[in-house]
Coordinates of C-alpha atoms (C1' of nucleotides) in Angstrom, one line a residue:
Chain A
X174 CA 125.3 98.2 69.9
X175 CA 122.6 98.0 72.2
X176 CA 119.3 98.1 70.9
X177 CA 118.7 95.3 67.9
X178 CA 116.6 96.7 65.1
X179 CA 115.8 93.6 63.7
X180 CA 115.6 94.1 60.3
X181 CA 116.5 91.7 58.3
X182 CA 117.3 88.6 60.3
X183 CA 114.7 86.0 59.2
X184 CA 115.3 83.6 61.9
X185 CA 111.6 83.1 63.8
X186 CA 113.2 83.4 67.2
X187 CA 110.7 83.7 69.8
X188 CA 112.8 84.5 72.6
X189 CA 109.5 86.2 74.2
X190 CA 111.6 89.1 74.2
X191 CA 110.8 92.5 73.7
X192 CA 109.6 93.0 70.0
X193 CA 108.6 89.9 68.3
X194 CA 108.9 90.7 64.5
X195 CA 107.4 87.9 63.4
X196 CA 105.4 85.6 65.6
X197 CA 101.6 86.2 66.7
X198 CA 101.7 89.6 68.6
X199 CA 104.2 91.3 65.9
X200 CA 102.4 94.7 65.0
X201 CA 101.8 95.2 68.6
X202 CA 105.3 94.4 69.7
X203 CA 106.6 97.0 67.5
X204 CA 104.3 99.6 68.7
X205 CA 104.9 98.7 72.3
X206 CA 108.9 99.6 72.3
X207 CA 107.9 102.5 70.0
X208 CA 105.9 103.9 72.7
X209 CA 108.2 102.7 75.3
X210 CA 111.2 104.2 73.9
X211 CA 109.6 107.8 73.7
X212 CA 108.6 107.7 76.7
X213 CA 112.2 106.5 78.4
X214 CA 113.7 109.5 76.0
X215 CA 111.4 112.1 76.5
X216 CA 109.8 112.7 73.3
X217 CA 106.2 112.7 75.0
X218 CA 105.6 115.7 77.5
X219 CA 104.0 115.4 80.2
X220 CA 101.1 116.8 80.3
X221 CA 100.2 116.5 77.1
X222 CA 97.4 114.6 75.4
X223 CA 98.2 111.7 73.3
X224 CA 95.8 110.0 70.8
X225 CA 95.0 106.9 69.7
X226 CA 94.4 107.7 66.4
X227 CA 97.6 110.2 66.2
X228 CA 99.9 108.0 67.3
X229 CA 98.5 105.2 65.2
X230 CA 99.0 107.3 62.2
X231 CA 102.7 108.1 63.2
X232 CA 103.6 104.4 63.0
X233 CA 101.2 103.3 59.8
X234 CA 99.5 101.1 61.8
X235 CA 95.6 100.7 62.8
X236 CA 94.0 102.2 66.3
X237 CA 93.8 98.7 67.5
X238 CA 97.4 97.8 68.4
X239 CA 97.8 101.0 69.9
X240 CA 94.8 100.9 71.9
X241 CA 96.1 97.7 73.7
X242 CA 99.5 99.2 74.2
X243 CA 98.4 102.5 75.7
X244 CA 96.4 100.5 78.3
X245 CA 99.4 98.6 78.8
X246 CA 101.6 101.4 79.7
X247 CA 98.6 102.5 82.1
X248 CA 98.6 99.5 84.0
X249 CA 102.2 100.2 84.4
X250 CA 102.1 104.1 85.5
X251 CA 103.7 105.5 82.5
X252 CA 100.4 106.9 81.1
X253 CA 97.6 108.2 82.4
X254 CA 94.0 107.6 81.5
X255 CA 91.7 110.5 82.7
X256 CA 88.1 110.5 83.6
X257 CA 87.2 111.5 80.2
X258 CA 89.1 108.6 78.7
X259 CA 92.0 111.0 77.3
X260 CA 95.5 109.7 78.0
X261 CA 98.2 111.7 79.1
X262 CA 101.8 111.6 80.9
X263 CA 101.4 112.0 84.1
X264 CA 102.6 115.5 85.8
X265 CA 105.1 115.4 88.4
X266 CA 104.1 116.3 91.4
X267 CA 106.5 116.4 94.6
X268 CA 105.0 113.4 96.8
X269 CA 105.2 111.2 93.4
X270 CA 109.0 112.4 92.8
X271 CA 109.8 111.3 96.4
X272 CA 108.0 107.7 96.1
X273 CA 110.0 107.5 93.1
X274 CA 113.1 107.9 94.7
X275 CA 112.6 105.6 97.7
X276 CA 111.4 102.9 95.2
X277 CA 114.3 103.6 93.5
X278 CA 116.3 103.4 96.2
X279 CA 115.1 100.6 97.5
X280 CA 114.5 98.5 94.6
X281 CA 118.1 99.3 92.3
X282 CA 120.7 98.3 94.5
X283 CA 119.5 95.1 95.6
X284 CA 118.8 93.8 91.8
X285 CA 122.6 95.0 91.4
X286 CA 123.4 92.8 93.8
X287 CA 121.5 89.6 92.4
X288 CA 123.2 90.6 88.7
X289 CA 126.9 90.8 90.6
X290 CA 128.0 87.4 90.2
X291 CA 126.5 87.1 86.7
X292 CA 128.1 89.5 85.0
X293 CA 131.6 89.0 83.0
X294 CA 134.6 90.2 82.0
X295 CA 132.5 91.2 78.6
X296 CA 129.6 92.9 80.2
X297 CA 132.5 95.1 81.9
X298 CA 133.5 95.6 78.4
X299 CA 129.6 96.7 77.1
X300 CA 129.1 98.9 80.4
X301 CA 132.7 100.6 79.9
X302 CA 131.6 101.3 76.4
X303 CA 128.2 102.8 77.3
X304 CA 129.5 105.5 80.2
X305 CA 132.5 106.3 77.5
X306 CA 129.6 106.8 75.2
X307 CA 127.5 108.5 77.8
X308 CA 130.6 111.5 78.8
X309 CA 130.6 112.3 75.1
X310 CA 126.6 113.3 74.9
X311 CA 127.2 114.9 78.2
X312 CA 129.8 117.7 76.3
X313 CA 127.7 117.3 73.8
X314 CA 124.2 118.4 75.2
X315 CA 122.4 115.2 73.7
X316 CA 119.7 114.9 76.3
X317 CA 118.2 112.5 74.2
X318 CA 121.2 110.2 73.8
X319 CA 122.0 110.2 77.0
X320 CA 119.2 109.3 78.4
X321 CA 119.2 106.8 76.3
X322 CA 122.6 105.5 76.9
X323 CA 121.9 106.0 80.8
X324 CA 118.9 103.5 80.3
X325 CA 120.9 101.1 78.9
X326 CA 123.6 101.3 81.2
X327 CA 121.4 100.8 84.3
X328 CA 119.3 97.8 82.3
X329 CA 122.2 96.1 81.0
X330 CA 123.5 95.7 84.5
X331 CA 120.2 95.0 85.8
X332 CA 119.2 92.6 83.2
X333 CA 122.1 90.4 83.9
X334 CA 119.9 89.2 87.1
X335 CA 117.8 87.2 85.4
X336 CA 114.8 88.9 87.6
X337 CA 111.3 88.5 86.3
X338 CA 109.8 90.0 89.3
X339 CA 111.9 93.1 90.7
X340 CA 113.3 93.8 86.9
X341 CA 109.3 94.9 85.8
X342 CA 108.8 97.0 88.8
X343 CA 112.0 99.0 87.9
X344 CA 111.1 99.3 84.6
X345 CA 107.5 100.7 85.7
X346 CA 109.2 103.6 87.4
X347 CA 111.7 104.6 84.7
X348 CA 108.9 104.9 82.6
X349 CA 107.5 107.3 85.2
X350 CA 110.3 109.5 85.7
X351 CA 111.6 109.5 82.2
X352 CA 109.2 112.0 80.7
X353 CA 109.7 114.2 83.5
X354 CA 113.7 113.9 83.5
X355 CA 113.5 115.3 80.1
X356 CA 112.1 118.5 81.0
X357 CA 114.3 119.2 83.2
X358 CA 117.5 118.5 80.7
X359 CA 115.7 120.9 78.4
X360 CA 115.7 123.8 80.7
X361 CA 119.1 123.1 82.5
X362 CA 121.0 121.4 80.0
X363 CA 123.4 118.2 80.6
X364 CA 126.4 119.8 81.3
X365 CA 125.4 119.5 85.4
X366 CA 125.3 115.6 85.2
X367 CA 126.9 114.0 87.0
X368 CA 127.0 109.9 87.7
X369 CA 128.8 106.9 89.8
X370 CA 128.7 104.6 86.9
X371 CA 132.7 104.4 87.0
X372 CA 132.6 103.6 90.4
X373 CA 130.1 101.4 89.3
X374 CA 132.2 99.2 86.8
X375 CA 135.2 99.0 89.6
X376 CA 133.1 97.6 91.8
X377 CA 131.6 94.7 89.7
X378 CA 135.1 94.2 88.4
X379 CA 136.4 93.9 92.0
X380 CA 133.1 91.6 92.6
X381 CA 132.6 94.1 95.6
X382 CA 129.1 93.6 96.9
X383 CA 128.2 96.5 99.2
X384 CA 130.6 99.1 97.0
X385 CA 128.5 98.3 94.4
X386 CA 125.2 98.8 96.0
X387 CA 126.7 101.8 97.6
X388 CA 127.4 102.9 93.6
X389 CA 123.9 102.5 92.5
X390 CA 122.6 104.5 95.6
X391 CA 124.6 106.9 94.6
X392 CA 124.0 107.5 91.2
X393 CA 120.1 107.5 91.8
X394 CA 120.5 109.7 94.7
X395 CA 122.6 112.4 93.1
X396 CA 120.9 112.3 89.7
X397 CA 117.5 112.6 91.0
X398 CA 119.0 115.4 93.6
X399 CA 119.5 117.6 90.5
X400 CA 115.6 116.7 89.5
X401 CA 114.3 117.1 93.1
X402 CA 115.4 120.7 93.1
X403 CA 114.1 121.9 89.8
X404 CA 110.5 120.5 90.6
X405 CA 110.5 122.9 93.7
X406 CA 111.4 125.6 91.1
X407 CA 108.9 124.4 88.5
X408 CA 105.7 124.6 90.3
Chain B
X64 CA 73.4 92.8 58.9
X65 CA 75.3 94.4 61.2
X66 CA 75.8 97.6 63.4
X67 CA 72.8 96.2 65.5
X68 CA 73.0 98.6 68.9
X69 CA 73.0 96.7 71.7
X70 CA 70.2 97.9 72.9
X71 CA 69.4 95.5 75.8
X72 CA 72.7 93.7 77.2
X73 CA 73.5 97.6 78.5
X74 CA 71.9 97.2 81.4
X75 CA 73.2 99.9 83.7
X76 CA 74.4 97.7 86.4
X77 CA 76.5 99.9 88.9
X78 CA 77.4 98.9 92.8
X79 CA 81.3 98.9 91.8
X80 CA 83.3 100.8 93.9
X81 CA 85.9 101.0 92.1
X82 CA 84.9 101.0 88.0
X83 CA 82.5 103.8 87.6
X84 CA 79.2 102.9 85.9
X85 CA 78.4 105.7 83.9
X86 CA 81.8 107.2 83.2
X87 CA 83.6 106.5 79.8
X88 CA 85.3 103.2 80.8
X89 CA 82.5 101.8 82.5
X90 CA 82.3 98.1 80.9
X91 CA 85.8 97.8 80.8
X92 CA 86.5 98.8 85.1
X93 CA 83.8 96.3 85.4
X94 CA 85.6 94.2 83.6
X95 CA 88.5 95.0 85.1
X96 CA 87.3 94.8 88.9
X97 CA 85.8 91.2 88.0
X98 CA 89.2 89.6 86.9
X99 CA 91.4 91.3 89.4
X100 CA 88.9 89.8 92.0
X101 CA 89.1 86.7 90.7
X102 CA 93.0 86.5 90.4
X103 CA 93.2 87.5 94.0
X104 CA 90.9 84.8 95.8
X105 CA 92.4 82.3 93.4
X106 CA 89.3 81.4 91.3
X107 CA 92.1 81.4 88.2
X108 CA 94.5 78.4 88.2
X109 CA 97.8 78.3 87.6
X110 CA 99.0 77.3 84.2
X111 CA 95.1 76.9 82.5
X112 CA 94.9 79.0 80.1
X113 CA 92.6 82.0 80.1
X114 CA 90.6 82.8 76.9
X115 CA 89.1 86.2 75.7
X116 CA 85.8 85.1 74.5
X117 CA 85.3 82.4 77.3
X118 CA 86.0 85.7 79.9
X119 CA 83.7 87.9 77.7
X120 CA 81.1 85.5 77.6
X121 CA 80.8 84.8 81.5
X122 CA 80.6 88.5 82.3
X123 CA 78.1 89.3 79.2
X124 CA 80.4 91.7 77.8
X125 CA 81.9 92.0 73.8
X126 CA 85.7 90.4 73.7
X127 CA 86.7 93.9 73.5
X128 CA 87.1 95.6 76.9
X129 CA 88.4 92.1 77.8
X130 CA 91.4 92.1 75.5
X131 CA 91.8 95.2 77.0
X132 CA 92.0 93.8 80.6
X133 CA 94.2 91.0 79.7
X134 CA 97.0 93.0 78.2
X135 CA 96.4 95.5 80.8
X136 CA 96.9 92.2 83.7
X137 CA 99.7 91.0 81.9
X138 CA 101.7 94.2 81.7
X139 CA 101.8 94.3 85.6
X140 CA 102.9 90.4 85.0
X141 CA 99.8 89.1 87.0
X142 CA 99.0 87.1 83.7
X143 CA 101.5 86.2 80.8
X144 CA 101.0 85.9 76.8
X145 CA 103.0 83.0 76.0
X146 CA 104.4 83.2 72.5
X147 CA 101.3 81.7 70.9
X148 CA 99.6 84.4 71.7
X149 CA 97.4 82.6 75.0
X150 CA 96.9 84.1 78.0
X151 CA 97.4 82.5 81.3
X152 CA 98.0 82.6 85.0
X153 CA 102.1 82.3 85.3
X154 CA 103.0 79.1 86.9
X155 CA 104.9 80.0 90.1
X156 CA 109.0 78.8 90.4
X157 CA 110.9 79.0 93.2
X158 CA 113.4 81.9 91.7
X159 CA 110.0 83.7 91.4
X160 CA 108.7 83.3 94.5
X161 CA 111.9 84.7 96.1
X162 CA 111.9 87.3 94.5
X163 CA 108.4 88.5 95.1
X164 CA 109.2 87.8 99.1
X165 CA 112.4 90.1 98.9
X166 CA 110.0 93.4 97.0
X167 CA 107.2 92.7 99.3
X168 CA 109.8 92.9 102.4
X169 CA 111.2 95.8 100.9
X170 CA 108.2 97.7 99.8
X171 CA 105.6 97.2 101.9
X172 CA 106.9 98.2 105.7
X173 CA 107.9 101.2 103.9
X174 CA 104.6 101.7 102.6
X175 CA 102.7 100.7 105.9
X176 CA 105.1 103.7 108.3
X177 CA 104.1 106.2 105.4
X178 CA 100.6 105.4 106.1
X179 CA 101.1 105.3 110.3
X180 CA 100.5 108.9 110.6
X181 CA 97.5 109.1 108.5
X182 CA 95.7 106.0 110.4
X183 CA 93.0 107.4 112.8
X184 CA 91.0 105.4 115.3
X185 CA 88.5 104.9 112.9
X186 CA 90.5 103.1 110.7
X187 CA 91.6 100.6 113.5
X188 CA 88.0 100.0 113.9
X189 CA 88.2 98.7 110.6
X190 CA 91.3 97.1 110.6
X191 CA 90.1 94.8 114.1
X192 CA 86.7 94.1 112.3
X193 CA 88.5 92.7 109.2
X194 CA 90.7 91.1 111.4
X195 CA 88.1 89.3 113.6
X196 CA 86.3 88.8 110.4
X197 CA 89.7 86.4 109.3
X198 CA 90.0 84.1 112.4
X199 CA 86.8 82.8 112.0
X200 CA 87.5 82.1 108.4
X201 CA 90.4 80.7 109.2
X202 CA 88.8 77.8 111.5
X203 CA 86.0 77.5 109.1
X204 CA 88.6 76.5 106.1
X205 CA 87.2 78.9 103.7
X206 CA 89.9 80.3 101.6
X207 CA 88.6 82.3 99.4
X208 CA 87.1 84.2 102.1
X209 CA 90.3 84.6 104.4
X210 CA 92.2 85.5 100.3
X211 CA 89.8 88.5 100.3
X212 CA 89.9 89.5 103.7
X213 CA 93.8 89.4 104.0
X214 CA 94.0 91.8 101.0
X215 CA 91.6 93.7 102.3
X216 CA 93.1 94.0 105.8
X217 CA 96.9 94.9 104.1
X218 CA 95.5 97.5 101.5
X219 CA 93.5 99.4 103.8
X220 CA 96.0 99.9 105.3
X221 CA 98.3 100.7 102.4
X222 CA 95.9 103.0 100.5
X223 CA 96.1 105.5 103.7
X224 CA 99.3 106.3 102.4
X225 CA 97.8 108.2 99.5
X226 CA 100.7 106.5 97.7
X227 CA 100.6 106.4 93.9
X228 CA 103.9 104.9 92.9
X229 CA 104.8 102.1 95.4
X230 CA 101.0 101.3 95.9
X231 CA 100.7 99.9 92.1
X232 CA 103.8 98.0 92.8
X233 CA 103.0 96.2 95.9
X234 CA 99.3 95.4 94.0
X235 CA 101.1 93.6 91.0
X236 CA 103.1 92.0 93.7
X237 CA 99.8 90.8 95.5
X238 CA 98.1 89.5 91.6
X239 CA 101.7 87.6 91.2
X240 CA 101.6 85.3 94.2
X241 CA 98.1 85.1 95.5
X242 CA 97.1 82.5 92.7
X243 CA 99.9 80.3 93.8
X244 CA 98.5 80.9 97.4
X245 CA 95.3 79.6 96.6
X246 CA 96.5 76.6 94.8
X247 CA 98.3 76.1 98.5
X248 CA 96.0 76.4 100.6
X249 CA 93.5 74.1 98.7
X250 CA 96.3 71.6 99.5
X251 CA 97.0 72.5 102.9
X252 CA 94.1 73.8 104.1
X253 CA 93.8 76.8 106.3
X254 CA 94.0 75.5 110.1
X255 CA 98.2 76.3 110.2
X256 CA 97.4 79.8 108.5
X257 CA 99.0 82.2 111.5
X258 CA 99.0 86.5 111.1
X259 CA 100.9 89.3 112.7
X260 CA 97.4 91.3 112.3
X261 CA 96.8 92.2 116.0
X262 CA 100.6 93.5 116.7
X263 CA 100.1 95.6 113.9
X264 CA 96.6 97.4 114.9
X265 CA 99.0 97.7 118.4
X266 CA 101.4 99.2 116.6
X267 CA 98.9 101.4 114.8
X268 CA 97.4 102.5 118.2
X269 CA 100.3 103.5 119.7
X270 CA 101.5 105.3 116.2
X271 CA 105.1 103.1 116.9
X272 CA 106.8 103.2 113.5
X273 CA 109.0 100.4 114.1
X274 CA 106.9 98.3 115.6
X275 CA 104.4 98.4 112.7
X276 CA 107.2 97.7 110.3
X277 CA 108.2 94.7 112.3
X278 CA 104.7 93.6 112.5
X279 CA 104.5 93.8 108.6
X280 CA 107.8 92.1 108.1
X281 CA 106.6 89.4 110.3
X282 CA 103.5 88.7 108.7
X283 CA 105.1 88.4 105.5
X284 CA 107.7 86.1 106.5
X285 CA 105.4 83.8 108.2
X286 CA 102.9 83.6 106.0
X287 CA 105.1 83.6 102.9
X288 CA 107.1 81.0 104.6
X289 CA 104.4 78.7 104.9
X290 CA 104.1 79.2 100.8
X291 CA 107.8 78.7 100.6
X292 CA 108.2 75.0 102.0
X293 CA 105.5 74.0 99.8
X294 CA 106.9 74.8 96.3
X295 CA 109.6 72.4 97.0
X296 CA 107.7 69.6 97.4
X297 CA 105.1 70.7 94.6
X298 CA 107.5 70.6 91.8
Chain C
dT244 C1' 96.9 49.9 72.0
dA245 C1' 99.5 53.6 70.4
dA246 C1' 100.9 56.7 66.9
dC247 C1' 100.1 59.6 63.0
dC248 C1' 97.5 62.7 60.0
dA249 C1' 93.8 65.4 58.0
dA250 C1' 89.5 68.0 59.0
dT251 C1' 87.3 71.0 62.1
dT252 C1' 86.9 74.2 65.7
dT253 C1' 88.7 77.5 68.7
dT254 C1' 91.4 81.6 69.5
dG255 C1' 94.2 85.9 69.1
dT256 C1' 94.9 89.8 66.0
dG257 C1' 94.3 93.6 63.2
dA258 C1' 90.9 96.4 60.9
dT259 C1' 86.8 98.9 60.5
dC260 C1' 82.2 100.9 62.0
dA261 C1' 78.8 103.4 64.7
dC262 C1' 77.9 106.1 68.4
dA263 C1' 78.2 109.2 72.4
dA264 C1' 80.9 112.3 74.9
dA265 C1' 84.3 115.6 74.8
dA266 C1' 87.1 119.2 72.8
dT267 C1' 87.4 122.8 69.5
dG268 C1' 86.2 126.6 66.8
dA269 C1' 83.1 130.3 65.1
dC270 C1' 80.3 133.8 66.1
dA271 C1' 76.9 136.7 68.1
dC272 C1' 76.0 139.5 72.2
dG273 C1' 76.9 142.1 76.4
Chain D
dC248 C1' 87.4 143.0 75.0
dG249 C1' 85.5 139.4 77.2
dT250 C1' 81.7 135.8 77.4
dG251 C1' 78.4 132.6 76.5
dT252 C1' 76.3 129.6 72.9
dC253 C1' 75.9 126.6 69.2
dA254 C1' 77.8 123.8 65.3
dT255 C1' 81.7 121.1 63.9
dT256 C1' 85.3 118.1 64.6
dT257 C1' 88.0 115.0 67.2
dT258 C1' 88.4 111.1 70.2
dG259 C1' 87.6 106.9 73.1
dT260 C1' 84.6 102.9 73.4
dG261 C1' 82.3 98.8 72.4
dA262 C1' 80.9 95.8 68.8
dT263 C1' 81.7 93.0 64.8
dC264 C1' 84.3 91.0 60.9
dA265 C1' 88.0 88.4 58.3
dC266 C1' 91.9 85.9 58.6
dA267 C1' 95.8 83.0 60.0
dA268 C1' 97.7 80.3 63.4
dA269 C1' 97.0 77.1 66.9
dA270 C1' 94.5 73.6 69.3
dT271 C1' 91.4 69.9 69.2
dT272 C1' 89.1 66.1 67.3
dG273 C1' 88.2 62.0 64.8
dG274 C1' 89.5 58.4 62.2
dT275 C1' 92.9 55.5 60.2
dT276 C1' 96.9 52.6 60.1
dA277 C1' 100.8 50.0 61.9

DNA sequence: TAACCAATTTTGTGATCACAAAATGACACG
DNA sequence: CGTGTCATTTTGTGATCACAAAATTGGTTA
């Protein structure tokens, strides 16, 4: 229920929202939240080259779409161009892992705090569906799943403030975390996740301010923990 | 015909710092350089559109590395593709504006006590030139220059923090709102302009954390503030 | 004078090309 | 078995082209 696929609605919404399907950037769009959705779910690894002309083959389309979109994802941290013009993820490195966190830190609770008094009985509803959702991958070991599910738990709520400035700097450091969160899940599994999403849901049906915040803070700060350990171990 | 090399417009011209002349993105961090400069002493107005081939034919280049730039700009939301596909610099709202006051208060003390321990006398040397540099721009009304010199004075500051993650943030921050600040000051001029520069280089001296985070704070909040009152009556 | 419409120009987009630099592989030599 | 060297392939970059959509212009009419 939570990402739209447009396929077949024919309606010529702009909406200026994430993939266009139709209007003047369409081909671009679509290999823009291709891109972005690997990266969120891991299916790039860091390290790791990728080309232009590979990844333009992968989605049928011509070097030139993906050109603009890899340099767009630079600009944002969640690729790397390196001096010979290869792009790459990024490797984690322990400073970068700790800047992540205080951004993080810093950054999430107080955009759950704008969102608070936006969000309804129904988004309680959506966000109570995705964390159901979310403790069945964790059984499950669906790393992939669940970080997608965790991604649109944390958006959804975040989205609901309307931001157009704090909102983009949040999703710049998903983007640079993602990659790395994956290879972690690969080597320890999910079955050690743990998250404050219920505590979450209480507090924004309660329309409790600081428990919220204190939520969020939470579920960054314990679920980077387990990934601030394993890079110790890692390099 | 075609394929004609250029074979004069390559004229090697290096002296960028930042873009590399020779390496493999060399046109384009030109390029790049030029436009960020530009956005940041306000030589790009609000709301006017910005056009490929008009940018590619000031600086001498092909459209190329230019479309380049611009999507690059706009995915750190320092320029915006409205649904037709133009480019322009995002016309600044008051929801906006708060917002980018709240990250830069969040983000940039932060940024400025990781860098306190890496700041060495040499660097206030630097800090007090810049700084001296600014109050006579300041008296002699010229904008641009005092634009320039403000960024310069915050981000050498910044960069001694060797930060990679909250760094890029606080820079889209500074492409976000310094075009609006322009359009300001060319309003109000800059005799009321005021700074919190000299308690920080005292705070910097005697390596006070807190102090230096205050300082920081401070000059944000003033000199935002001054920003703040006049969106009101603007629009 | 103001409003409407058709012709013209401008502009972004996707595709393709040519070229240089880099990566890769093959292979001979120590 | 390791190592350096050379040919081949891959890759990013800048340039140019063709096309559709949008903006602009100019003229006409009410």
């Amino acid at each position: 229920m939570a990402a739209q696929r447009s396929v077949s609605t024919a309606g010529p919404k702009d909406g200026a929202a994430d993939a266009p399907s139709s209007a003047r950037g369409a081909t671009r769009g679509q290999v823009d939240t291709a891109i972005r959705a690997g990266l969120l779910t891991g299916r790039f690894i860091p390290g790791k080259a990728v080309t232009i002309r590979g990844l333009a083959g992968e989605l049928g389309v011509s070097p030139m779409p993906v050109r603009e979109v890899l340099q767009r994802l630079s600009a944002e941290n969640a690729l790397e161009v390196k001096s010979n013009g290869r792009v790459q993820v990024p490797d984690m490195t322990k400073d970068r892992f700790d800047e992540v966190v205080k951004a993080r830190l810093l950054l999430e609770p107080e955009l759950a705090e704008r969102a608070l008094s936006n969000l309804s009985a129904r988004d309680v509803k959506v966000l109570t569906a995705i964390d159901d959702d979310i403790d069945q991958r964790i059984v499950n070991g669906d790393a992939e799943a669940y970080m997608r599910l965790n991604h649109a738990f944390h958006f959804h709520l975040y989205r609901a403030s309307n931001s157009k400035v704090l909102l983009p700097l949040i999703d710049s450091l998903w983007l640079q975390f993602a990659p790395f969160m994956r290879t972690v899940y690969g080597r320890v599994g999910t079955a050690s996740l743990v998250d404050h999403h219920k505590e979450a849901i209480r507090a924004i049906e309660q329309q409790d301010n600081q428990a919220l915040r204190d939520a969020i803070a939470g579920d960054i700060a314990d679920g980077m923990g387990i990934l601030g350990n394993e890079i110790l171990n890692g390099t």
